[in-house]
Amino acid sequence: MEAGTKMQSPEKETRPELSTMSVQSVPTFPLRSIDEKAIPLIGFGTAEDPFGASRDTLKETIIEAIKLGYRHFDTAAVYQSEQPLGEAISDALRLGLIKSRDELFITSKLWCSDAHRDLVLPALHKTLKNLKLEYVDLYLIHWPLSLKPGKHDFPFKKEDMVPMDIKSVWEAMEECHDIGLTKSIGVSNFSCKKLETLLSSARIPPAVNQVEMSPMWQQKKLRKFCEEKGIVVEAYSPLGAKGAVWGTNQVMECDVLKEIAQAKGKSVAQVCLRWACEQGVCVIVKSFNKERMKQNLDIFDWRLSDDELLKISQLPQCKGYPALEFVSDDGPFKSLQELWDGEI
């Protein structure tokens, strides 16, 4: 956007309609699926560096999150957090913190070593066993490539990377949906071009594309494409994931965001999360600190001004996590340009 251009106010933007959940203050978006279950705007992330580092205390952290009002939980086979999440859900039901599992929105992801036609259904069955659930609300293909079947390791050996047969893997995802093991299916880390390839043969279009997004990496092209195709964008690392291998400090140390936060009497994190929601995007935020967990939900009774939105829209853009681990001279993607199809 050019300097001096007036940003359209949030009320006038084209975006999914929000509805307010009765059990807490987190609004939801409808998902394009037969089941039409809405997805809460704020999700509680369980990925940490290294994966599984807080495994012994994660169950109690998730129970605390449920007490605070979180209803959307994001996990993955590779995160080593499915079992603690499942235990926390069981305890929350037993303690009466929730009346029904249906109050929760649970997302998990298919790891690359299971991204093969005949391994998708067994992988989801294993996820459901870990979670002690009969279904997940959303199941995502974690990355647009496969690994040789076997270990759920990250980092992995580059020689184990192989091209994904997206048509057959997606057919298996559709079957998981058809038999009721997941309410919706989607992808993660897919570019516009890779989404186009998927959509060209998909019987059920992806409901969600979960990607890195923050004020410093706004994904304007991808968001426009997804909006046109009816795909909800879900942002991971909305605060930059400072301190993680895949993270950067450029978001939390941004002077413009600090100035806006100070003027609002809010934290930089709250400004980032509010900005993302005003773009019509769901966000996955990860903090295991009780006070910050509470602050991250306190973003729905105030707005950013048009001037503040304009300033954020003009921030210099730099992807925080290029994902070099997925690039190899002998692999499916020989450069970052190939992995992200120029969207970097």
mmCIF file of N, CA and C in Angstrom, residues 112-200:
data_model
loop_
_atom_site.group_PDB
_atom_site.id
_atom_site.type_symbol
_atom_site.label_atom_id
_atom_site.label_comp_id
_atom_site.label_asym_id
_atom_site.label_seq_id
_atom_site.Cartn_x
_atom_site.Cartn_y
_atom_site.Cartn_z
ATOM 1 N N CYS A 112 5.381 -35.925 7.578
ATOM 2 C CA CYS A 112 5.858 -36.221 6.225
ATOM 3 C C CYS A 112 6.146 -37.702 5.990
ATOM 4 N N SER A 113 6.600 -38.401 7.020
ATOM 5 C CA SER A 113 6.913 -39.829 6.847
ATOM 6 C C SER A 113 5.645 -40.672 6.697
ATOM 7 N N ASP A 114 4.495 -40.100 7.033
ATOM 8 C CA ASP A 114 3.216 -40.783 6.835
ATOM 9 C C ASP A 114 2.452 -40.229 5.636
ATOM 10 N N ALA A 115 3.069 -39.300 4.911
ATOM 11 C CA ALA A 115 2.402 -38.670 3.763
ATOM 12 C C ALA A 115 2.528 -39.552 2.524
ATOM 13 N N HIS A 116 1.933 -40.743 2.651
ATOM 14 C CA HIS A 116 1.878 -41.723 1.572
ATOM 15 C C HIS A 116 0.466 -42.304 1.569
ATOM 16 N N ARG A 117 -0.045 -42.607 0.425
ATOM 17 C CA ARG A 117 -1.455 -43.006 0.260
ATOM 18 C C ARG A 117 -1.924 -44.017 1.298
ATOM 19 N N ASP A 118 -1.140 -45.065 1.524
ATOM 20 C CA ASP A 118 -1.585 -46.147 2.398
ATOM 21 C C ASP A 118 -1.247 -45.925 3.870
ATOM 22 N N LEU A 119 -0.578 -44.824 4.188
ATOM 23 C CA LEU A 119 -0.187 -44.568 5.576
ATOM 24 C C LEU A 119 -1.014 -43.479 6.250
ATOM 25 N N VAL A 120 -1.826 -42.755 5.483
ATOM 26 C CA VAL A 120 -2.585 -41.630 6.043
ATOM 27 C C VAL A 120 -3.598 -42.108 7.077
ATOM 28 N N LEU A 121 -4.420 -43.068 6.720
ATOM 29 C CA LEU A 121 -5.445 -43.558 7.655
ATOM 30 C C LEU A 121 -4.827 -44.167 8.914
ATOM 31 N N PRO A 122 -3.809 -45.034 8.812
ATOM 32 C CA PRO A 122 -3.170 -45.534 10.041
ATOM 33 C C PRO A 122 -2.581 -44.413 10.895
ATOM 34 N N ALA A 123 -2.037 -43.378 10.254
ATOM 35 C CA ALA A 123 -1.466 -42.266 11.010
ATOM 36 C C ALA A 123 -2.550 -41.535 11.794
ATOM 37 N N LEU A 124 -3.709 -41.316 11.166
ATOM 38 C CA LEU A 124 -4.795 -40.638 11.871
ATOM 39 C C LEU A 124 -5.344 -41.512 12.991
ATOM 40 N N HIS A 125 -5.429 -42.801 12.754
ATOM 41 C CA HIS A 125 -5.866 -43.711 13.836
ATOM 42 C C HIS A 125 -4.918 -43.599 15.035
ATOM 43 N N LYS A 126 -3.622 -43.534 14.774
ATOM 44 C CA LYS A 126 -2.655 -43.405 15.868
ATOM 45 C C LYS A 126 -2.823 -42.073 16.591
ATOM 46 N N THR A 127 -3.041 -41.010 15.844
ATOM 47 C CA THR A 127 -3.290 -39.694 16.437
ATOM 48 C C THR A 127 -4.517 -39.736 17.341
ATOM 49 N N LEU A 128 -5.593 -40.346 16.854
ATOM 50 C CA LEU A 128 -6.826 -40.423 17.644
ATOM 51 C C LEU A 128 -6.618 -41.266 18.909
ATOM 52 N N LYS A 129 -5.819 -42.315 18.806
ATOM 53 C CA LYS A 129 -5.504 -43.117 19.992
ATOM 54 C C LYS A 129 -4.733 -42.281 21.000
ATOM 55 N N ASN A 130 -3.764 -41.498 20.524
ATOM 56 C CA ASN A 130 -2.998 -40.621 21.419
ATOM 57 C C ASN A 130 -3.901 -39.604 22.101
ATOM 58 N N LEU A 131 -4.844 -39.069 21.337
ATOM 59 C CA LEU A 131 -5.729 -38.023 21.850
ATOM 60 C C LEU A 131 -6.906 -38.583 22.647
ATOM 61 N N LYS A 132 -7.123 -39.896 22.563
ATOM 62 C CA LYS A 132 -8.268 -40.555 23.206
ATOM 63 C C LYS A 132 -9.581 -39.985 22.691
ATOM 64 N N LEU A 133 -9.620 -39.731 21.382
ATOM 65 C CA LEU A 133 -10.791 -39.136 20.749
ATOM 66 C C LEU A 133 -11.294 -40.021 19.619
ATOM 67 N N GLU A 134 -12.562 -39.824 19.264
ATOM 68 C CA GLU A 134 -13.150 -40.545 18.139
ATOM 69 C C GLU A 134 -12.944 -39.795 16.828
ATOM 70 N N TYR A 135 -12.686 -38.502 16.915
ATOM 71 C CA TYR A 135 -12.453 -37.699 15.717
ATOM 72 C C TYR A 135 -11.677 -36.444 16.085
ATOM 73 N N VAL A 136 -11.004 -35.855 15.099
ATOM 74 C CA VAL A 136 -10.445 -34.509 15.244
ATOM 75 C C VAL A 136 -11.310 -33.564 14.421
ATOM 76 N N ASP A 137 -11.225 -32.297 14.743
ATOM 77 C CA ASP A 137 -12.014 -31.312 14.000
ATOM 78 C C ASP A 137 -11.331 -30.892 12.712
ATOM 79 N N LEU A 138 -10.006 -30.964 12.712
ATOM 80 C CA LEU A 138 -9.249 -30.557 11.535
ATOM 81 C C LEU A 138 -7.972 -31.387 11.453
ATOM 82 N N TYR A 139 -7.730 -31.955 10.277
ATOM 83 C CA TYR A 139 -6.516 -32.748 10.048
ATOM 84 C C TYR A 139 -5.794 -32.143 8.854
ATOM 85 N N LEU A 140 -4.516 -31.806 9.058
ATOM 86 C CA LEU A 140 -3.750 -31.087 8.052
ATOM 87 C C LEU A 140 -2.571 -31.903 7.539
ATOM 88 N N ILE A 141 -2.252 -31.770 6.255
ATOM 89 C CA ILE A 141 -0.972 -32.225 5.731
ATOM 90 C C ILE A 141 0.072 -31.221 6.192
ATOM 91 N N HIS A 142 1.074 -31.671 6.933
ATOM 92 C CA HIS A 142 1.974 -30.757 7.627
ATOM 93 C C HIS A 142 2.880 -29.972 6.670
ATOM 94 N N TRP A 143 3.445 -30.650 5.674
ATOM 95 C CA TRP A 143 4.335 -30.024 4.693
ATOM 96 C C TRP A 143 4.076 -30.629 3.320
ATOM 97 N N PRO A 144 4.342 -29.901 2.250
ATOM 98 C CA PRO A 144 4.056 -30.399 0.905
ATOM 99 C C PRO A 144 5.151 -31.303 0.333
ATOM 100 N N LEU A 145 5.665 -32.198 1.158
ATOM 101 C CA LEU A 145 6.607 -33.204 0.688
ATOM 102 C C LEU A 145 6.508 -34.419 1.602
ATOM 103 N N SER A 146 7.089 -35.521 1.162
ATOM 104 C CA SER A 146 7.061 -36.750 1.951
ATOM 105 C C SER A 146 8.474 -37.115 2.387
ATOM 106 N N LEU A 147 8.540 -37.940 3.424
ATOM 107 C CA LEU A 147 9.780 -38.565 3.863
ATOM 108 C C LEU A 147 9.621 -40.073 3.710
ATOM 109 N N LYS A 148 10.723 -40.759 3.599
ATOM 110 C CA LYS A 148 10.648 -42.215 3.587
ATOM 111 C C LYS A 148 9.930 -42.676 4.850
ATOM 112 N N PRO A 149 9.026 -43.650 4.739
ATOM 113 C CA PRO A 149 8.249 -44.098 5.897
ATOM 114 C C PRO A 149 9.147 -44.550 7.048
ATOM 115 N N GLY A 150 8.673 -44.301 8.248
ATOM 116 C CA GLY A 150 9.442 -44.733 9.418
ATOM 117 C C GLY A 150 9.346 -43.753 10.564
ATOM 118 N N LYS A 151 10.440 -43.093 10.876
ATOM 119 C CA LYS A 151 10.538 -42.262 12.070
ATOM 120 C C LYS A 151 9.791 -40.942 11.939
ATOM 121 N N HIS A 152 9.337 -40.433 13.094
ATOM 122 C CA HIS A 152 8.744 -39.104 13.176
ATOM 123 C C HIS A 152 9.795 -38.154 13.763
ATOM 124 N N ASP A 153 10.840 -37.935 13.012
ATOM 125 C CA ASP A 153 11.962 -37.134 13.504
ATOM 126 C C ASP A 153 11.967 -35.738 12.885
ATOM 127 N N PHE A 154 12.389 -34.771 13.681
ATOM 128 C CA PHE A 154 12.692 -33.438 13.179
ATOM 129 C C PHE A 154 13.808 -32.858 14.047
ATOM 130 N N PRO A 155 14.940 -32.478 13.459
ATOM 131 C CA PRO A 155 15.230 -32.547 12.022
ATOM 132 C C PRO A 155 15.373 -33.988 11.535
ATOM 133 N N PHE A 156 15.321 -34.134 10.215
ATOM 134 C CA PHE A 156 15.373 -35.442 9.583
ATOM 135 C C PHE A 156 16.552 -35.480 8.618
ATOM 136 N N LYS A 157 16.856 -36.656 8.118
ATOM 137 C CA LYS A 157 17.930 -36.803 7.147
ATOM 138 C C LYS A 157 17.451 -36.311 5.781
ATOM 139 N N LYS A 158 18.249 -35.459 5.160
ATOM 140 C CA LYS A 158 17.827 -34.899 3.884
ATOM 141 C C LYS A 158 17.684 -35.959 2.797
ATOM 142 N N GLU A 159 18.439 -37.031 2.927
ATOM 143 C CA GLU A 159 18.327 -38.090 1.917
ATOM 144 C C GLU A 159 17.004 -38.854 2.029
ATOM 145 N N ASP A 160 16.262 -38.614 3.116
ATOM 146 C CA ASP A 160 14.965 -39.274 3.283
ATOM 147 C C ASP A 160 13.825 -38.527 2.594
ATOM 148 N N MET A 161 14.088 -37.325 2.090
ATOM 149 C CA MET A 161 13.032 -36.544 1.446
ATOM 150 C C MET A 161 12.695 -37.100 0.071
ATOM 151 N N VAL A 162 11.397 -37.232 -0.189
ATOM 152 C CA VAL A 162 10.921 -37.705 -1.488
ATOM 153 C C VAL A 162 9.726 -36.853 -1.903
ATOM 154 N N PRO A 163 9.445 -36.763 -3.204
ATOM 155 C CA PRO A 163 8.285 -35.977 -3.646
ATOM 156 C C PRO A 163 6.984 -36.566 -3.114
ATOM 157 N N MET A 164 6.039 -35.682 -2.799
ATOM 158 C CA MET A 164 4.726 -36.142 -2.366
ATOM 159 C C MET A 164 3.820 -36.370 -3.578
ATOM 160 N N ASP A 165 3.139 -37.491 -3.571
ATOM 161 C CA ASP A 165 2.073 -37.720 -4.548
ATOM 162 C C ASP A 165 0.813 -37.074 -3.980
ATOM 163 N N ILE A 166 0.675 -35.774 -4.227
ATOM 164 C CA ILE A 166 -0.363 -34.998 -3.559
ATOM 165 C C ILE A 166 -1.757 -35.513 -3.887
ATOM 166 N N LYS A 167 -1.960 -35.990 -5.125
ATOM 167 C CA LYS A 167 -3.293 -36.473 -5.507
ATOM 168 C C LYS A 167 -3.699 -37.666 -4.663
ATOM 169 N N SER A 168 -2.825 -38.646 -4.525
ATOM 170 C CA SER A 168 -3.187 -39.853 -3.780
ATOM 171 C C SER A 168 -3.229 -39.592 -2.271
ATOM 172 N N VAL A 169 -2.325 -38.760 -1.771
ATOM 173 C CA VAL A 169 -2.347 -38.435 -0.336
ATOM 174 C C VAL A 169 -3.629 -37.685 0.002
ATOM 175 N N TRP A 170 -4.020 -36.758 -0.865
ATOM 176 C CA TRP A 170 -5.244 -35.999 -0.586
ATOM 177 C C TRP A 170 -6.479 -36.907 -0.677
ATOM 178 N N GLU A 171 -6.470 -37.857 -1.592
ATOM 179 C CA GLU A 171 -7.578 -38.818 -1.663
ATOM 180 C C GLU A 171 -7.718 -39.569 -0.338
ATOM 181 N N ALA A 172 -6.580 -39.908 0.260
ATOM 182 C CA ALA A 172 -6.615 -40.588 1.561
ATOM 183 C C ALA A 172 -7.144 -39.649 2.645
ATOM 184 N N MET A 173 -6.779 -38.378 2.583
ATOM 185 C CA MET A 173 -7.322 -37.388 3.519
ATOM 186 C C MET A 173 -8.838 -37.274 3.353
ATOM 187 N N GLU A 174 -9.299 -37.261 2.115
ATOM 188 C CA GLU A 174 -10.742 -37.186 1.856
ATOM 189 C C GLU A 174 -11.466 -38.399 2.431
ATOM 190 N N GLU A 175 -10.847 -39.563 2.332
ATOM 191 C CA GLU A 175 -11.453 -40.765 2.908
ATOM 192 C C GLU A 175 -11.550 -40.671 4.426
ATOM 193 N N CYS A 176 -10.530 -40.078 5.055
ATOM 194 C CA CYS A 176 -10.577 -39.870 6.511
ATOM 195 C C CYS A 176 -11.779 -38.995 6.882
ATOM 196 N N HIS A 177 -12.035 -38.003 6.046
ATOM 197 C CA HIS A 177 -13.201 -37.137 6.264
ATOM 198 C C HIS A 177 -14.492 -37.914 6.027
ATOM 199 N N ASP A 178 -14.530 -38.698 4.958
ATOM 200 C CA ASP A 178 -15.742 -39.426 4.591
ATOM 201 C C ASP A 178 -16.201 -40.370 5.691
ATOM 202 N N ILE A 179 -15.263 -40.987 6.391
ATOM 203 C CA ILE A 179 -15.635 -41.971 7.421
ATOM 204 C C ILE A 179 -15.745 -41.341 8.807
ATOM 205 N N GLY A 180 -15.630 -40.018 8.877
ATOM 206 C CA GLY A 180 -15.917 -39.303 10.116
ATOM 207 C C GLY A 180 -14.786 -39.203 11.115
ATOM 208 N N LEU A 181 -13.563 -39.512 10.694
ATOM 209 C CA LEU A 181 -12.445 -39.422 11.626
ATOM 210 C C LEU A 181 -11.929 -37.997 11.762
ATOM 211 N N THR A 182 -12.280 -37.139 10.816
ATOM 212 C CA THR A 182 -11.970 -35.712 10.916
ATOM 213 C C THR A 182 -13.115 -34.930 10.305
ATOM 214 N N LYS A 183 -13.489 -33.830 10.955
ATOM 215 C CA LYS A 183 -14.602 -33.020 10.462
ATOM 216 C C LYS A 183 -14.210 -32.208 9.236
ATOM 217 N N SER A 184 -12.957 -31.747 9.213
ATOM 218 C CA SER A 184 -12.458 -30.956 8.088
ATOM 219 C C SER A 184 -11.031 -31.382 7.789
ATOM 220 N N ILE A 185 -10.593 -31.137 6.566
ATOM 221 C CA ILE A 185 -9.217 -31.436 6.164
ATOM 222 C C ILE A 185 -8.592 -30.203 5.545
ATOM 223 N N GLY A 186 -7.275 -30.122 5.661
ATOM 224 C CA GLY A 186 -6.587 -28.957 5.130
ATOM 225 C C GLY A 186 -5.106 -29.234 4.967
ATOM 226 N N VAL A 187 -4.350 -28.160 4.809
ATOM 227 C CA VAL A 187 -2.915 -28.265 4.554
ATOM 228 C C VAL A 187 -2.167 -27.242 5.396
ATOM 229 N N SER A 188 -0.862 -27.359 5.370
ATOM 230 C CA SER A 188 0.004 -26.406 6.062
ATOM 231 C C SER A 188 1.236 -26.164 5.201
ATOM 232 N N ASN A 189 1.687 -24.927 5.171
ATOM 233 C CA ASN A 189 2.896 -24.546 4.432
ATOM 234 C C ASN A 189 2.756 -24.753 2.915
ATOM 235 N N PHE A 190 1.570 -24.544 2.389
ATOM 236 C CA PHE A 190 1.326 -24.648 0.955
ATOM 237 C C PHE A 190 1.309 -23.256 0.325
ATOM 238 N N SER A 191 2.022 -23.098 -0.772
ATOM 239 C CA SER A 191 2.018 -21.861 -1.551
ATOM 240 C C SER A 191 0.769 -21.806 -2.428
ATOM 241 N N CYS A 192 0.560 -20.668 -3.086
ATOM 242 C CA CYS A 192 -0.562 -20.551 -4.032
ATOM 243 C C CYS A 192 -0.468 -21.623 -5.118
ATOM 244 N N LYS A 193 0.730 -21.801 -5.660
ATOM 245 C CA LYS A 193 0.917 -22.770 -6.740
ATOM 246 C C LYS A 193 0.610 -24.191 -6.273
ATOM 247 N N LYS A 194 1.061 -24.548 -5.083
ATOM 248 C CA LYS A 194 0.810 -25.899 -4.576
ATOM 249 C C LYS A 194 -0.669 -26.090 -4.245
ATOM 250 N N LEU A 195 -1.326 -25.028 -3.801
ATOM 251 C CA LEU A 195 -2.769 -25.106 -3.589
ATOM 252 C C LEU A 195 -3.505 -25.299 -4.910
ATOM 253 N N GLU A 196 -3.057 -24.612 -5.940
ATOM 254 C CA GLU A 196 -3.660 -24.774 -7.264
ATOM 255 C C GLU A 196 -3.562 -26.219 -7.725
ATOM 256 N N THR A 197 -2.396 -26.818 -7.547
ATOM 257 C CA THR A 197 -2.204 -28.216 -7.925
ATOM 258 C C THR A 197 -3.168 -29.121 -7.170
ATOM 259 N N LEU A 198 -3.292 -28.889 -5.872
ATOM 260 C CA LEU A 198 -4.194 -29.688 -5.054
ATOM 261 C C LEU A 198 -5.646 -29.502 -5.488
ATOM 262 N N LEU A 199 -6.046 -28.260 -5.692
ATOM 263 C CA LEU A 199 -7.433 -27.956 -6.047
ATOM 264 C C LEU A 199 -7.824 -28.535 -7.404
ATOM 265 N N SER A 200 -6.853 -28.741 -8.278
ATOM 266 C CA SER A 200 -7.152 -29.238 -9.620
ATOM 267 C C SER A 200 -7.701 -30.661 -9.616
#
